[in-house]
């Protein structure tokens, strides 16, 4: 719960559920959810590529909806459920999406990766069989400077189809 | 990780990348992810003015601000680190320019670092930056090349005596005057490339931690090469090399930007040394867009001597490069542009004049295919020549491209063209789009008021380029080592930042040595063990590092078999290494794990059981120059539709026919090509590093510097040609830059074709909708 | 120059449990306090240090603001209704195709999941879609303050300039009302932006009412072309009495182009914006007209 009287530098106590675990912390009003996740919870999988809402690298699920964590105050996420890229794999097993992205050579430098994974996971949760156009539309708010997007789009489509892609063994 | 399935050969297969599992689960380690005990955060106070004298820097209130540990101004920093010295040899004034790590008495661009604040958090450091007051005396900004050449405007560097940095300098190849005298016609054009920039998704970043007790500085960097970063830091910090260790883990893209050590990075190291605490600086996006560096702003006056039949005999080219505020890379680019100007074309003669200026804008840096202007200018010129002669651009290309079986197989500027497949790629691309019916379709649509265009560009890229007789030795070093676990370690100075080198180099070494992929570990990014070499860049990886790994693995395998033969009392020819085990009919049990073999070799060597002369050192170091494999290259083709009312361009089809030699990992190769093409699409349709007439930077956010999105980049079809194999072993070639080299002229040629019915002439690279409507004549410029 | 410092400047934060408490905080804030809704405009402004409030009053805990309702007069969209919820809402989909079309042009899913319809109106970005749509739809905003209670502000009187509205510093908009569309009206929202999802260089919201081939009413508002969107009607365009649609739309386009003094920025020159205004106005009107016809009177999508 938030303290009744808070001045500018004062700390606010927050509690939220992150990747299924109850977490709490003390934040300034100005602390963004992204900085809170990275600096206080050590969840550095969420990346900051612009800090003004355009690149999408910081996308997390906030109460199940894809959200820019650089544009949400940590205090505004008090009481919410947050899922980050770290929460996608369960019990050491990659999710089907992660596996398909790996098989599809979706990424290069990996910096944009968390945002795309979360945005794509949100898409598939809502629309398990998207068309290519729907995938491109859903991912159009996430910037990748390395890939030209095709490999990412293919990865999402492969995950949707649940099809096995050529791994390293097949020639 | 999931077990890697053994295969007959990894090389040539799209094996999954070994780096991905970490990256996909959020366990990558970029500099911003590293926290050290006692770590401090840096932020820079930066100049809001493009050109100003710094009269005084007041840091008192910043020093007293909450959480602030130290504030350094330019004068203090000058005591802590040497100024950067830049020597431009061809400068009229001798070209010696030097400047402080922080601006000392002058700010030369918007964002020039004036003071460094180190505090307990980045937010607190930023708060304190706002408290620093700087007294500036404004100077007239020098924003354009014309202004740089205006003697009435103030010199950005007084020691240059003006704003011309070098040139004009002319080099002549072949008989230019003779060719122009023979020409039926001279086609002239002024062609311009606009300023745009790398914009890796991770900006620059550094974490410097100085240990006062040992005097060692440990630096975690986001860099394309740890050795280069270490050397430059050592120079600026006046520190012996062995006191400095540079480590790099994951790097979030670079495209040429992150070479060596930037001023900000030097400043953070100096601050860590002064404070005895770790100091981290993570460049934010404003800083990245405004000051990290920009590229490509070059203009060309071109004259082509042509025959009525469409032969291009010779070119006269005058190039001016805008190097921005702090000179560094620009002069090097000019040399490559000149050499590559003929490309795969049989040009008889070339006169090339170059000069460079300084302006109050971000400094010129390398950006993917830095010399790409030669392809842009040449491929645009080819289309302009065709337009002027009234023959098809395809015909002009075919008439002028060099073919493998016709002498002289050499560019007029020198390099051999052995093994090029440029012409083949053009023919194949034309076939793939079915040019004839496409052009028929275009004619029909025009009658309905719809404007389709098709464009081609053909290029070659030195990757790493042919061996130059008498040229400087240029090699890449790889050290291969068999460790006690029986794993093969491949040490390289290459520093992957998206290219997947940890996978591709392992593929090559695994095949050559006889390992499973999972038994090979590629070791990068630590000056304590990384072999010599400047790092990743200049398309050096595939042929040079790949070749060095291949030859190194081969040599080490020979050594291992030799030693094994001694121990087992067999002939080396009776032994083999397969799937990471020693095998052979004489091997007890048929197979021996390599870990066991290593143990036995060590034991035998220690107890003197190996005959003298047996080499029991299980490492091999190999230097390789790329062998005979020289050029990558190909042809891109783009089909667009332009809406003449709005100027919007839709890319209907994009295809790449290319030759980068033998593919190590096709999926990685295709990723490099597509990523490069995407940057080219961005350059033409979206991206511009724009300044207003006062020198203020306008593209400082990602709302204004427009990177292409998944809806802007089309599906890119790729076909690989069968390469001409000139080397007995190594026919891999670099592929990192070609996409970005060929895409801009291809797209511009397509747009120019689409709007040619309006009489529009395209002489620039940046064609946003507003400009297209101007070119069409629907609105005035 | 924008600030190169991208961490947010310090401010105090409160998330009141009731509207009254929120209004009290604003009233006590002397204009230094700001309402925080979805934050998709305000937080970037803070990051670029274009705004320096001392206190943010986050509406997130205030009950009853997140609903979309319908009454006799039309739709009522509560202040915490996000753009995403609005675009998926069955009432919005059924009753306001123009709003739906405008919403689809806004940013990206991860923006719309937090950004609110009312927040966009209050932000009054001259390039935003919703203010233009609100004008054409004849929307009305309900504003409340501690001292002065509740008042209704028609969209026509709400937008005063770039990022400037008729709201007082102590007021909170609780909802926006969108009147039911008159029968025989067709609408269209069209825009040209640099990339899909970007703010428009020019956008046009249009509504046309027809009787057979006659245009009986026409409303237009453009975005990206001035300090704020303005409502344009047949009268204002000097086209009253021009009943036949033949030639009307291109004339309307020219008339719109001629009267504008659009701004210039790095994405588009003033001349280009004026040209686009002409082109898009004509296209949007033609489409709206066609839709009115196809749907046999009801507003068409
Ligand atoms: C990358 C990106 C792209 C975008 N693209 C577009 C686009 O293409 N088109 C477009 O129109 N918008 C775009 N937006 C902005 C988006 O639509 C915003 O969500 C919206 O403009 C503001 O809504 P909000 O709820 O986030 O408001 P906030 O950011 O919370 O607030 C905005 C302003 O309105 C005030 N305010 C908010 N609610 C109230 C209220 N109930 N009463 C009084 N004052 C209030 C606040 O005090 C503040 O001044 C984009 C944003 C981003 C980050
Ligand atoms: S860091 Fe949040 S959108 Fe770029
Ligand atoms: S993989 Fe590098 S930014 Fe997307």
Coordinates of N, CA, C and O in Angstrom, one line a residue, chain B residues 91-142:
Chain B
X91 N 45.7 17.0 -45.3 CA 45.1 18.3 -45.0 C 46.1 19.4 -45.5 O 47.3 19.3 -45.5
X92 N 45.4 20.5 -46.0 CA 46.3 21.6 -46.5 C 47.1 22.2 -45.4 O 48.2 22.7 -45.6
X93 N 46.7 22.0 -44.2 CA 47.3 22.7 -43.1 C 48.2 21.7 -42.3 O 48.5 22.0 -41.1
X94 N 48.5 20.6 -42.8 CA 49.2 19.6 -42.1 C 48.3 18.8 -41.2 O 48.6 17.7 -40.8
X95 N 47.1 19.2 -41.0 CA 46.0 18.4 -40.5 C 46.1 17.9 -39.1 O 45.5 16.9 -38.7
X96 N 46.9 18.5 -38.3 CA 47.0 18.0 -36.9 C 45.9 18.7 -36.1 O 45.8 19.9 -36.0
X97 N 45.0 17.9 -35.6 CA 43.9 18.4 -34.8 C 43.9 17.6 -33.5 O 44.0 16.4 -33.5
X98 N 43.7 18.3 -32.4 CA 43.5 17.6 -31.2 C 42.4 18.2 -30.4 O 42.1 19.4 -30.5
X99 N 41.8 17.3 -29.6 CA 40.6 17.8 -28.8 C 40.5 17.0 -27.5 O 41.0 15.9 -27.4
X100 N 39.9 17.7 -26.5 CA 39.8 17.1 -25.2 C 38.8 16.0 -25.1 O 37.9 15.9 -25.9
X101 N 39.0 15.2 -24.1 CA 38.0 14.1 -23.8 C 36.7 14.7 -23.5 O 35.6 14.2 -23.9
X102 N 36.7 15.8 -22.7 CA 35.5 16.6 -22.5 C 35.9 17.9 -23.2 O 37.1 18.3 -23.3
X103 N 34.9 18.6 -23.7 CA 35.1 19.9 -24.4 C 35.8 20.8 -23.4 O 35.4 20.9 -22.2
X104 N 36.9 21.5 -23.8 CA 37.6 22.3 -22.9 C 37.3 23.8 -23.1 O 36.6 24.4 -22.3
X105 N 37.7 24.3 -24.2 CA 37.3 25.8 -24.3 C 36.3 26.0 -25.5 O 35.9 27.1 -25.7
X106 N 35.9 24.9 -26.1 CA 35.0 25.1 -27.2 C 34.0 23.9 -27.3 O 34.4 22.8 -27.1
X107 N 32.8 24.2 -27.5 CA 31.8 23.2 -27.9 C 31.6 23.2 -29.4 O 31.5 24.2 -30.0
X108 N 31.7 22.0 -30.0 CA 31.7 21.9 -31.4 C 30.5 21.2 -32.0 O 30.4 21.1 -33.2
X109 N 29.6 20.8 -31.2 CA 28.3 20.2 -31.7 C 27.3 20.2 -30.6 O 27.7 20.2 -29.4
X110 N 26.0 20.1 -30.9 CA 25.0 19.9 -29.9 C 25.3 18.6 -29.3 O 25.3 17.6 -30.0
X111 N 25.4 18.6 -28.0 CA 25.6 17.3 -27.3 C 27.1 17.1 -26.9 O 27.4 16.1 -26.3
X112 N 27.9 18.0 -27.3 CA 29.4 17.9 -26.9 C 29.5 17.8 -25.4 O 28.9 18.6 -24.7
X113 N 30.2 16.8 -24.9 CA 30.2 16.6 -23.4 C 31.1 17.7 -22.8 O 32.2 17.9 -23.2
X114 N 30.5 18.4 -21.9 CA 31.2 19.5 -21.2 C 31.7 19.2 -19.8 O 32.7 19.6 -19.3
X115 N 30.9 18.3 -19.1 CA 31.3 17.9 -17.8 C 30.7 16.5 -17.6 O 29.7 16.1 -18.2
X116 N 31.3 15.8 -16.6 CA 30.9 14.4 -16.3 C 30.5 14.4 -14.8 O 31.2 14.9 -14.0
X117 N 29.3 13.9 -14.6 CA 28.8 13.8 -13.2 C 28.8 12.3 -12.8 O 28.3 11.5 -13.6
X118 N 29.3 12.0 -11.7 CA 29.3 10.6 -11.2 C 28.5 10.6 -9.9 O 28.8 11.3 -9.0
X119 N 27.5 9.7 -9.9 CA 26.6 9.7 -8.7 C 26.1 8.3 -8.4 O 26.4 7.4 -9.1
X120 N 25.4 8.2 -7.3 CA 24.9 6.9 -6.8 C 23.9 6.3 -7.7 O 23.7 5.1 -7.7
X121 N 23.2 7.1 -8.6 CA 22.3 6.5 -9.5 C 22.3 7.4 -10.8 O 22.7 8.5 -10.7
X122 N 21.8 6.8 -11.9 CA 21.8 7.6 -13.1 C 20.8 8.7 -12.9 O 21.1 9.8 -13.4
X123 N 19.7 8.5 -12.3 CA 18.7 9.6 -12.1 C 19.3 10.7 -11.4 O 19.2 11.9 -11.7
X124 N 20.1 10.4 -10.3 CA 20.7 11.5 -9.5 C 21.8 12.2 -10.3 O 21.9 13.4 -10.2
X125 N 22.5 11.4 -11.1 CA 23.5 12.1 -11.9 C 22.9 13.0 -12.9 O 23.4 14.1 -13.1
X126 N 21.8 12.6 -13.4 CA 21.1 13.5 -14.4 C 20.5 14.7 -13.7 O 20.6 15.8 -14.2
X127 N 20.0 14.6 -12.5 CA 19.5 15.7 -11.8 C 20.6 16.7 -11.6 O 20.4 17.9 -11.7
X128 N 21.8 16.2 -11.2 CA 22.9 17.1 -11.0 C 23.4 17.8 -12.3 O 23.8 19.0 -12.2
X129 N 23.3 17.1 -13.4 CA 23.7 17.7 -14.7 C 22.9 19.0 -14.9 O 23.4 20.0 -15.4
X130 N 21.6 19.0 -14.5 CA 20.8 20.2 -14.7 C 21.3 21.3 -13.8 O 20.9 22.5 -14.1
X131 N 22.1 21.1 -12.8 CA 22.5 22.1 -11.9 C 23.8 22.8 -12.4 O 24.3 23.8 -11.9
X132 N 24.4 22.2 -13.4 CA 25.7 22.7 -13.9 C 25.4 23.9 -14.8 O 24.5 23.8 -15.7
X133 N 26.0 25.0 -14.6 CA 25.8 26.2 -15.4 C 27.1 26.4 -16.2 O 28.2 26.4 -15.7
X134 N 26.8 26.5 -17.5 CA 28.0 26.8 -18.4 C 27.8 28.1 -19.1 O 26.7 28.4 -19.6
X135 N 28.8 29.0 -19.0 CA 28.7 30.3 -19.7 C 29.3 30.0 -21.1 O 30.5 29.7 -21.2
X136 N 28.5 30.2 -22.1 CA 28.9 30.1 -23.5 C 29.0 31.4 -24.2 O 28.2 32.3 -23.9
X137 N 29.9 31.5 -25.1 CA 29.9 32.6 -26.0 C 29.6 32.0 -27.4 O 30.4 31.3 -27.9
X138 N 28.4 32.3 -27.9 CA 28.0 31.7 -29.1 C 28.8 32.0 -30.3 O 29.2 33.2 -30.5
X139 N 29.1 31.1 -31.2 CA 29.8 31.3 -32.4 C 28.9 30.9 -33.6 O 28.0 30.1 -33.4
X140 N 29.1 31.5 -34.7 CA 28.2 31.2 -35.9 C 28.4 29.7 -36.1 O 29.5 29.2 -36.3
X141 N 27.3 29.0 -36.3 CA 27.4 27.5 -36.6 C 27.8 27.3 -38.0 O 27.4 28.0 -38.9
X142 N 28.5 26.2 -38.2 CA 28.9 25.8 -39.6 C 28.2 24.5 -39.8 O 28.5 23.5 -39.3

